[in-house]
Amino acid sequence: MFRASISALKPPAAPPPTTQPPPGTRSPHLLRSTPLHSLILSRISHSPRASRSHARVLGLFQPLTATMSSSENPTVTERGSKDRRDDKNEDGDKKEGGGGFIEKVKDFIHDIGEKIEEAVGFGKPSADVSGIHIPHISLHRADLVVDVLIKNPNPVPIPLVDIDYLIDSDGRKLVSGLIPDAGTIHAHGEETVKIPVSLVFDDIKSTYKDIQPGSIIPYLVRVVLLVDVPIIGRIKIPLEKDGEIPVPYKPDVDVEKIKFHHFSFEETTATLHIKLENKNDFDLGLNMLEYEMWLGDDSIASAELTQSAKIEKQGITRMQIPFSFRPKDFGSAVWDMIRGRGTGYTIKGKIDVDTPFGNMKLPISKEGGTTRIKKDDDDDDDDN
């Protein structure tokens, strides 16, 4: 009994000491098991700078993990009747303070996004209009290709969602369009995206009466790229580039005279004197002339000539084309010309020319002209 009473008087054994982390530190075990931390690690694990960025990203979660550590062993207290009577007031206080809490969460998430962007290396792509080409131009339309160079500095590919483009001239809309799902820009790479555009001159001239055939008009290309960048989200990249484009006008062609050198019913040789007038505000470099000529309803000559000549803007050039034909094979139009009565002629063809805007093939035509024989000994000033 005496020993039992002595043991009863001994103080109870102290519980084994628990190791608490120093103030201001987090539990490593808790931090590693946080789902949000695992998500971030999966996002940055492929980054070349992941080893250097890991510590900076983990530092974002110090306030969050400290709070979570303090809630591992919650204190349970019984609420008295007074606490129950104050429930209504506490609920009202929570509702009033709810907006501030949500704003703090938003700010915290925004800070996380900025820190992750800085740590992992995500950034906005850059772009530039590297060139505008005119692969085809004619009297009816011009085909343009706009080259846009896009550079992606990010460690992952980024999709090019949309390309929105507009071409105007002094505020007058010429053409516009949208190209959806334009491709993907490779990680740490660059890509030249080609935007094909067609300008229909008949539509432009009918819409804007002040745009005259043969003139050169200024244009401005506006391009907006919509790209989807991880972490950052969808962004728009606006681009602009200006230039000039012609509205071509076909040259005028006229037969000034037909000079005969030798005449017989079996074979007649002559020289066709034609005049080409350039009504454009730009020079034409003639490479080739293709033509066919009719006297009345009879085709008397046709040829394709490779001849170089420069036709200056708003200028005139003259050409001499030798040809031969058999008068006995033709009808009354040739005999009217031989008798000096004059006869109607038609000439049609095309010319291949170089211009400051590229190569063009322009038609030439003349109908309803009249001509007569001009012999070698006639006055050369006679244009008939």
CSV table of C-alpha atoms in Angstrom, one decimal:
chain,number,residue,atom,x,y,z
A,1,MET,CA,0.0,0.0,0.0
A,2,PHE,CA,2.8,2.3,0.8
A,3,ARG,CA,4.5,1.7,-2.5
A,4,ALA,CA,1.3,2.2,-4.4
A,5,SER,CA,0.7,5.5,-2.8
A,6,ILE,CA,4.2,6.7,-3.6
A,7,SER,CA,3.8,5.8,-7.3
A,8,ALA,CA,0.4,7.5,-7.3
A,9,LEU,CA,2.1,10.7,-6.2
A,10,LYS,CA,4.6,10.7,-9.2
A,11,PRO,CA,3.8,13.2,-11.9
A,12,PRO,CA,2.7,11.6,-15.2
A,13,ALA,CA,5.4,10.9,-17.7
A,14,ALA,CA,5.9,13.8,-20.2
A,15,PRO,CA,4.9,13.0,-23.8
A,16,PRO,CA,7.7,12.5,-26.3
A,17,PRO,CA,8.9,15.7,-27.7
A,18,THR,CA,7.7,16.6,-31.2
A,19,THR,CA,9.9,18.3,-33.7
A,20,GLN,CA,8.3,21.5,-34.9
A,21,PRO,CA,9.8,23.4,-37.8
A,22,PRO,CA,11.3,26.8,-36.9
A,23,PRO,CA,9.1,29.8,-37.3
A,24,GLY,CA,8.7,31.0,-40.9
A,25,THR,CA,9.5,27.6,-42.5
A,26,ARG,CA,7.3,25.0,-44.2
A,27,SER,CA,7.0,21.3,-43.9
A,28,PRO,CA,8.8,19.8,-46.9
A,29,HIS,CA,6.6,16.8,-46.8
A,30,LEU,CA,3.5,18.9,-47.0
A,31,LEU,CA,4.9,21.1,-49.8
A,32,ARG,CA,5.8,18.0,-51.9
A,33,SER,CA,2.4,16.6,-51.6
A,34,THR,CA,0.5,19.7,-52.6
A,35,PRO,CA,-1.4,19.1,-55.9
A,36,LEU,CA,-0.8,22.6,-57.1
A,37,HIS,CA,2.9,22.2,-56.6
A,38,SER,CA,2.8,18.9,-58.6
A,39,LEU,CA,1.0,20.8,-61.4
A,40,ILE,CA,3.6,23.5,-61.6
A,41,LEU,CA,6.4,21.0,-61.5
A,42,SER,CA,4.9,19.2,-64.5
A,43,ARG,CA,4.7,22.5,-66.4
A,44,ILE,CA,8.3,23.5,-65.8
A,45,SER,CA,9.9,20.1,-65.8
A,46,HIS,CA,10.7,20.3,-69.5
A,47,SER,CA,12.2,23.8,-69.3
A,48,PRO,CA,16.0,24.1,-70.0
A,49,ARG,CA,16.1,26.4,-66.9
A,50,ALA,CA,14.0,24.2,-64.7
A,51,SER,CA,16.8,23.5,-62.2
A,52,ARG,CA,17.4,27.2,-61.7
A,53,SER,CA,13.7,28.2,-61.8
A,54,HIS,CA,12.5,25.5,-59.4
A,55,ALA,CA,13.4,27.4,-56.2
A,56,ARG,CA,11.9,30.6,-57.5
A,57,VAL,CA,8.6,28.9,-58.3
A,58,LEU,CA,8.5,27.1,-54.9
A,59,GLY,CA,8.9,30.4,-53.2
A,60,LEU,CA,5.5,31.4,-54.5
A,61,PHE,CA,3.8,29.0,-52.2
A,62,GLN,CA,5.4,30.0,-48.9
A,63,PRO,CA,2.3,31.8,-47.6
A,64,LEU,CA,0.0,29.1,-48.8
A,65,THR,CA,1.9,26.2,-47.4
A,66,ALA,CA,2.5,27.9,-44.1
A,67,THR,CA,-1.2,28.3,-43.7
A,68,MET,CA,-1.8,24.7,-44.6
A,69,SER,CA,0.8,23.5,-42.1
A,70,SER,CA,-0.9,25.5,-39.3
A,71,SER,CA,-4.2,23.8,-40.0
A,72,GLU,CA,-2.9,20.2,-39.7
A,73,ASN,CA,-3.7,20.0,-36.0
A,74,PRO,CA,-6.9,22.1,-35.6
A,75,THR,CA,-8.0,23.1,-32.1
A,76,VAL,CA,-11.6,22.0,-31.3
A,77,THR,CA,-13.5,24.2,-28.9
A,78,GLU,CA,-17.1,24.0,-27.8
A,79,ARG,CA,-19.3,26.8,-28.6
A,80,GLY,CA,-21.5,28.2,-25.9
A,81,SER,CA,-24.9,29.7,-26.2
A,82,LYS,CA,-23.3,33.1,-26.7
A,83,ASP,CA,-21.4,31.9,-29.7
A,84,ARG,CA,-24.5,30.5,-31.2
A,85,ARG,CA,-26.2,33.8,-30.7
A,86,ASP,CA,-23.4,35.6,-32.6
A,87,ASP,CA,-23.6,33.2,-35.6
A,88,LYS,CA,-25.8,35.6,-37.5
A,89,ASN,CA,-23.5,38.5,-37.0
A,90,GLU,CA,-20.4,36.5,-38.0
A,91,ASP,CA,-22.1,35.3,-41.2
A,92,GLY,CA,-22.8,38.9,-42.1
A,93,ASP,CA,-19.2,39.8,-41.5
A,94,LYS,CA,-18.0,37.0,-43.7
A,95,LYS,CA,-20.3,38.2,-46.5
A,96,GLU,CA,-19.0,41.7,-46.2
A,97,GLY,CA,-15.4,40.5,-46.3
A,98,GLY,CA,-15.9,38.0,-49.1
A,99,GLY,CA,-15.1,40.5,-51.9
A,100,GLY,CA,-11.7,41.3,-50.4
A,101,PHE,CA,-10.8,37.7,-50.0
A,102,ILE,CA,-11.7,37.0,-53.7
A,103,GLU,CA,-9.6,39.9,-54.8
A,104,LYS,CA,-6.6,38.6,-52.8
A,105,VAL,CA,-7.0,35.2,-54.4
A,106,LYS,CA,-7.1,36.8,-57.9
A,107,ASP,CA,-4.0,38.8,-57.1
A,108,PHE,CA,-2.2,35.7,-55.8
A,109,ILE,CA,-3.1,33.8,-59.0
A,110,HIS,CA,-1.9,36.7,-61.1
A,111,ASP,CA,1.4,36.8,-59.3
A,112,ILE,CA,1.8,33.1,-59.8
A,113,GLY,CA,1.3,33.5,-63.5
A,114,GLU,CA,3.9,36.2,-63.8
A,115,LYS,CA,6.4,34.3,-61.7
A,116,ILE,CA,5.9,31.1,-63.7
A,117,GLU,CA,6.2,33.1,-67.0
A,118,GLU,CA,9.5,34.6,-65.7
A,119,ALA,CA,10.9,31.3,-64.4
A,120,VAL,CA,9.9,29.0,-67.3
A,121,GLY,CA,10.7,31.5,-70.0
A,122,PHE,CA,7.3,32.1,-71.8
A,123,GLY,CA,7.2,35.3,-73.8
A,124,LYS,CA,5.2,37.0,-76.6
A,125,PRO,CA,6.1,36.0,-80.2
A,126,SER,CA,7.3,38.7,-82.6
A,127,ALA,CA,6.2,39.2,-86.2
A,128,ASP,CA,7.0,41.4,-89.2
A,129,VAL,CA,5.8,41.8,-92.8
A,130,SER,CA,9.1,40.7,-94.5
A,131,GLY,CA,7.9,41.3,-98.1
A,132,ILE,CA,5.1,41.8,-100.6
A,133,HIS,CA,5.3,40.1,-104.0
A,134,ILE,CA,3.2,40.4,-107.2
A,135,PRO,CA,3.6,37.0,-109.0
A,136,HIS,CA,0.9,37.8,-111.5
A,137,ILE,CA,-0.6,41.1,-112.9
A,138,SER,CA,-2.8,41.7,-115.9
A,139,LEU,CA,-5.5,44.1,-117.1
A,140,HIS,CA,-8.1,42.3,-115.0
A,141,ARG,CA,-6.4,41.5,-111.6
A,142,ALA,CA,-3.3,41.5,-109.6
A,143,ASP,CA,-2.3,38.6,-107.3
A,144,LEU,CA,-0.3,39.6,-104.3
A,145,VAL,CA,1.5,37.5,-101.7
A,146,VAL,CA,2.2,39.0,-98.3
A,147,ASP,CA,5.1,37.3,-96.4
A,148,VAL,CA,4.8,37.5,-92.6
A,149,LEU,CA,7.8,36.3,-90.5
A,150,ILE,CA,6.8,35.0,-87.1
A,151,LYS,CA,9.3,34.2,-84.3
A,152,ASN,CA,8.4,32.0,-81.3
A,153,PRO,CA,10.7,32.3,-78.3
A,154,ASN,CA,8.8,29.8,-76.2
A,155,PRO,CA,9.9,26.2,-75.4
A,156,VAL,CA,6.6,24.8,-76.8
A,157,PRO,CA,4.8,25.2,-80.2
A,158,ILE,CA,2.2,27.9,-80.4
A,159,PRO,CA,-0.9,27.8,-82.7
A,160,LEU,CA,-1.7,30.6,-85.1
A,161,VAL,CA,-5.4,30.8,-84.5
A,162,ASP,CA,-6.5,33.5,-87.1
A,163,ILE,CA,-5.0,35.9,-89.7
A,164,ASP,CA,-7.1,39.0,-90.3
A,165,TYR,CA,-6.0,41.2,-93.2
A,166,LEU,CA,-7.2,44.4,-95.0
A,167,ILE,CA,-5.7,46.3,-97.9
A,168,ASP,CA,-6.8,49.9,-98.5
A,169,SER,CA,-5.7,52.9,-100.6
A,170,ASP,CA,-6.0,56.3,-99.0
A,171,GLY,CA,-8.8,55.0,-96.7
A,172,ARG,CA,-10.6,53.2,-99.5
A,173,LYS,CA,-11.1,49.5,-98.8
A,174,LEU,CA,-9.7,47.4,-101.7
A,175,VAL,CA,-10.0,43.9,-100.2
A,176,SER,CA,-10.2,42.1,-96.8
A,177,GLY,CA,-10.4,38.6,-95.5
A,178,LEU,CA,-9.9,36.1,-92.7
A,179,ILE,CA,-7.7,33.0,-92.7
A,180,PRO,CA,-8.6,30.6,-89.8
A,181,ASP,CA,-6.4,27.9,-88.4
A,182,ALA,CA,-3.3,29.2,-90.1
A,183,GLY,CA,-0.8,26.7,-88.7
A,184,THR,CA,1.6,26.2,-85.8
A,185,ILE,CA,4.9,28.0,-85.1
A,186,HIS,CA,7.6,25.6,-83.8
A,187,ALA,CA,9.2,25.9,-80.4
A,188,HIS,CA,12.2,28.2,-80.4
A,189,GLY,CA,11.7,28.6,-84.2
A,190,GLU,CA,10.4,31.0,-86.9
A,191,GLU,CA,8.0,30.6,-89.7
A,192,THR,CA,7.2,32.6,-92.8
A,193,VAL,CA,3.4,32.6,-93.4
A,194,LYS,CA,2.2,33.6,-96.9
A,195,ILE,CA,-1.0,35.4,-97.2
A,196,PRO,CA,-2.4,35.3,-100.8
A,197,VAL,CA,-4.5,38.3,-101.9
A,198,SER,CA,-6.2,39.1,-105.2
A,199,LEU,CA,-7.2,42.6,-106.4
A,200,VAL,CA,-9.9,42.7,-109.1
A,201,PHE,CA,-9.4,45.9,-111.1
A,202,ASP,CA,-12.9,46.0,-112.6
A,203,ASP,CA,-14.4,45.9,-109.1
A,204,ILE,CA,-12.0,48.6,-107.8
A,205,LYS,CA,-12.7,51.0,-110.8
A,206,SER,CA,-16.5,50.5,-110.6
A,207,THR,CA,-16.4,51.2,-106.8
A,208,TYR,CA,-14.1,54.2,-106.9
A,209,LYS,CA,-14.6,56.4,-110.0
A,210,ASP,CA,-11.5,58.5,-109.2
A,211,ILE,CA,-9.1,55.5,-109.8
A,212,GLN,CA,-8.3,55.8,-113.4
A,213,PRO,CA,-6.8,53.0,-115.7
A,214,GLY,CA,-3.1,53.4,-116.2
A,215,SER,CA,-2.6,55.1,-112.8
A,216,ILE,CA,-0.4,54.0,-109.9
A,217,ILE,CA,-2.2,53.9,-106.5
A,218,PRO,CA,-0.7,53.7,-103.0
A,219,TYR,CA,-1.8,50.8,-100.7
A,220,LEU,CA,-1.5,49.9,-97.1
A,221,VAL,CA,-1.6,46.3,-95.9
A,222,ARG,CA,-2.9,45.7,-92.4
A,223,VAL,CA,-2.5,42.3,-90.8
A,224,VAL,CA,-3.6,41.1,-87.3
A,225,LEU,CA,-2.3,37.8,-86.0
A,226,LEU,CA,-4.1,36.0,-83.3
A,227,VAL,CA,-1.8,33.5,-81.5
A,228,ASP,CA,-2.4,31.3,-78.4
A,229,VAL,CA,0.6,31.4,-76.0
A,230,PRO,CA,0.7,29.0,-73.0
A,231,ILE,CA,0.4,30.8,-69.6
A,232,ILE,CA,-0.1,34.2,-71.3
A,233,GLY,CA,-3.2,33.2,-73.4
A,234,ARG,CA,-4.4,34.6,-76.7
A,235,ILE,CA,-2.8,37.8,-77.9
A,236,LYS,CA,-3.1,39.9,-81.1
A,237,ILE,CA,-0.1,41.1,-83.1
A,238,PRO,CA,-1.0,44.0,-85.4
A,239,LEU,CA,1.3,44.7,-88.5
A,240,GLU,CA,1.3,47.2,-91.4
A,241,LYS,CA,3.3,47.7,-94.6
A,242,ASP,CA,2.7,50.1,-97.5
A,243,GLY,CA,3.6,50.1,-101.2
A,244,GLU,CA,2.3,51.0,-104.7
A,245,ILE,CA,0.5,49.0,-107.3
A,246,PRO,CA,-0.6,49.9,-110.9
A,247,VAL,CA,-4.0,49.7,-112.5
A,248,PRO,CA,-2.8,48.7,-116.0
A,249,TYR,CA,-4.3,50.1,-119.2
A,250,LYS,CA,-3.8,48.3,-122.6
A,251,PRO,CA,-1.6,50.1,-125.1
A,252,ASP,CA,-3.1,51.6,-128.2
A,253,VAL,CA,-2.0,50.1,-131.6
A,254,ASP,CA,-2.5,51.6,-135.0
A,255,VAL,CA,-1.4,50.7,-138.5
A,256,GLU,CA,0.2,53.9,-139.9
A,257,LYS,CA,0.9,52.5,-143.3
A,258,ILE,CA,1.6,49.3,-145.3
A,259,LYS,CA,4.5,49.9,-147.6
A,260,PHE,CA,4.7,47.4,-150.6
A,261,HIS,CA,8.1,46.5,-152.0
A,262,HIS,CA,7.2,43.9,-154.6
A,263,PHE,CA,3.7,43.3,-155.9
A,264,SER,CA,2.5,40.3,-157.9
A,265,PHE,CA,-0.5,38.0,-157.8
A,266,GLU,CA,1.7,35.1,-156.8
A,267,GLU,CA,3.5,36.8,-153.9
A,268,THR,CA,3.6,40.3,-152.6
A,269,THR,CA,6.2,41.6,-150.0
A,270,ALA,CA,5.5,44.6,-147.8
A,271,THR,CA,6.3,46.3,-144.5
A,272,LEU,CA,3.7,46.9,-141.9
A,273,HIS,CA,4.3,50.2,-140.0
A,274,ILE,CA,2.6,50.2,-136.6
A,275,LYS,CA,2.5,52.6,-133.7
A,276,LEU,CA,2.2,51.6,-130.1
A,277,GLU,CA,1.1,54.2,-127.5
A,278,ASN,CA,1.7,53.5,-123.8
A,279,LYS,CA,-1.1,55.2,-121.8
A,280,ASN,CA,0.2,54.0,-118.4
A,281,ASP,CA,2.0,56.1,-115.8
A,282,PHE,CA,5.0,53.6,-115.9
A,283,ASP,CA,7.4,52.5,-118.6
A,284,LEU,CA,7.0,49.3,-120.6
A,285,GLY,CA,9.9,47.2,-121.7
A,286,LEU,CA,8.8,45.3,-124.8
A,287,ASN,CA,10.0,41.7,-125.1
A,288,MET,CA,7.7,40.2,-127.6
A,289,LEU,CA,4.9,41.2,-130.1
A,290,GLU,CA,2.4,38.7,-131.4
A,291,TYR,CA,-0.2,39.9,-133.9
A,292,GLU,CA,-2.6,39.0,-136.7
A,293,MET,CA,-3.9,41.4,-139.4
A,294,TRP,CA,-7.0,41.3,-141.5
A,295,LEU,CA,-7.9,43.3,-144.7
A,296,GLY,CA,-11.7,43.1,-144.6
A,297,ASP,CA,-12.4,39.5,-143.8
A,298,ASP,CA,-9.1,38.2,-145.1
A,299,SER,CA,-6.2,37.4,-142.8
A,300,ILE,CA,-3.1,38.6,-144.7
A,301,ALA,CA,-0.4,38.4,-142.0
A,302,SER,CA,0.4,36.9,-138.6
A,303,ALA,CA,3.7,36.6,-136.7
A,304,GLU,CA,5.4,36.5,-133.3
A,305,LEU,CA,8.3,38.8,-133.1
A,306,THR,CA,11.0,38.9,-130.4
A,307,GLN,CA,12.1,42.5,-130.4
A,308,SER,CA,13.3,44.6,-127.5
A,309,ALA,CA,12.1,48.2,-127.2
A,310,LYS,CA,11.3,50.7,-124.5
A,311,ILE,CA,7.9,52.4,-124.5
A,312,GLU,CA,8.1,55.3,-122.0
A,313,LYS,CA,5.2,56.2,-119.8
A,314,GLN,CA,2.6,58.2,-121.8
A,315,GLY,CA,4.9,57.7,-124.8
A,316,ILE,CA,4.8,56.3,-128.3
A,317,THR,CA,7.1,53.8,-130.1
A,318,ARG,CA,7.0,52.7,-133.8
A,319,MET,CA,7.8,49.4,-135.3
A,320,GLN,CA,8.3,48.1,-138.8
A,321,ILE,CA,7.2,44.5,-139.5
A,322,PRO,CA,8.0,42.8,-142.8
A,323,PHE,CA,5.4,40.3,-144.2
A,324,SER,CA,4.4,38.7,-147.5
A,325,PHE,CA,1.1,37.3,-148.9
A,326,ARG,CA,-0.5,36.0,-152.1
A,327,PRO,CA,-3.2,38.5,-153.4
A,328,LYS,CA,-4.9,35.9,-155.6
A,329,ASP,CA,-5.9,34.0,-152.5
A,330,PHE,CA,-7.9,36.9,-151.1
A,331,GLY,CA,-11.1,38.6,-151.9
A,332,SER,CA,-12.3,42.0,-152.8
A,333,ALA,CA,-10.7,43.9,-149.9
A,334,VAL,CA,-7.3,43.4,-151.4
A,335,TRP,CA,-8.4,44.5,-154.9
A,336,ASP,CA,-10.0,47.6,-153.4
A,337,MET,CA,-6.7,48.4,-151.8
A,338,ILE,CA,-4.8,47.8,-155.1
A,339,ARG,CA,-7.2,50.1,-156.9
A,340,GLY,CA,-6.4,52.8,-154.4
A,341,ARG,CA,-9.9,52.9,-152.9
A,342,GLY,CA,-8.7,52.0,-149.4
A,343,THR,CA,-10.0,49.1,-147.4
A,344,GLY,CA,-10.7,48.4,-143.7
A,345,TYR,CA,-8.3,46.5,-141.6
A,346,THR,CA,-8.2,44.9,-138.2
A,347,ILE,CA,-5.1,44.0,-136.1
A,348,LYS,CA,-5.2,42.0,-132.9
A,349,GLY,CA,-2.5,40.5,-130.7
A,350,LYS,CA,-0.6,40.9,-127.5
A,351,ILE,CA,2.7,42.2,-126.2
A,352,ASP,CA,4.9,40.8,-123.4
A,353,VAL,CA,6.4,43.7,-121.4
A,354,ASP,CA,8.5,44.2,-118.2
A,355,THR,CA,7.3,46.8,-115.7
A,356,PRO,CA,8.5,48.1,-112.3
A,357,PHE,CA,5.8,45.8,-110.8
A,358,GLY,CA,6.7,42.6,-112.7
A,359,ASN,CA,6.1,41.0,-116.1
A,360,MET,CA,2.8,41.7,-117.9
A,361,LYS,CA,1.1,40.3,-121.0
A,362,LEU,CA,-1.2,43.1,-122.4
A,363,PRO,CA,-3.6,42.8,-125.3
A,364,ILE,CA,-3.5,45.1,-128.4
A,365,SER,CA,-6.3,45.6,-130.9
A,366,LYS,CA,-7.4,48.0,-133.5
A,367,GLU,CA,-10.6,47.7,-135.6
A,368,GLY,CA,-12.1,49.9,-138.2
A,369,GLY,CA,-9.0,51.4,-139.6
A,370,THR,CA,-8.5,52.1,-143.4
A,371,THR,CA,-5.4,51.7,-145.5
A,372,ARG,CA,-4.2,51.7,-149.1
A,373,ILE,CA,-1.1,50.8,-151.1
A,374,LYS,CA,2.0,52.9,-150.6
A,375,LYS,CA,4.7,52.2,-153.1
A,376,ASP,CA,8.5,52.7,-152.5
A,377,ASP,CA,8.6,55.8,-154.6
A,378,ASP,CA,5.7,57.5,-152.7
A,379,ASP,CA,6.4,60.2,-150.2
A,380,ASP,CA,7.4,58.7,-146.8
A,381,ASP,CA,5.5,61.4,-145.0
A,382,ASP,CA,2.2,59.9,-146.2
A,383,ASP,CA,0.8,57.9,-143.3
A,384,ASN,CA,-1.9,56.1,-145.3
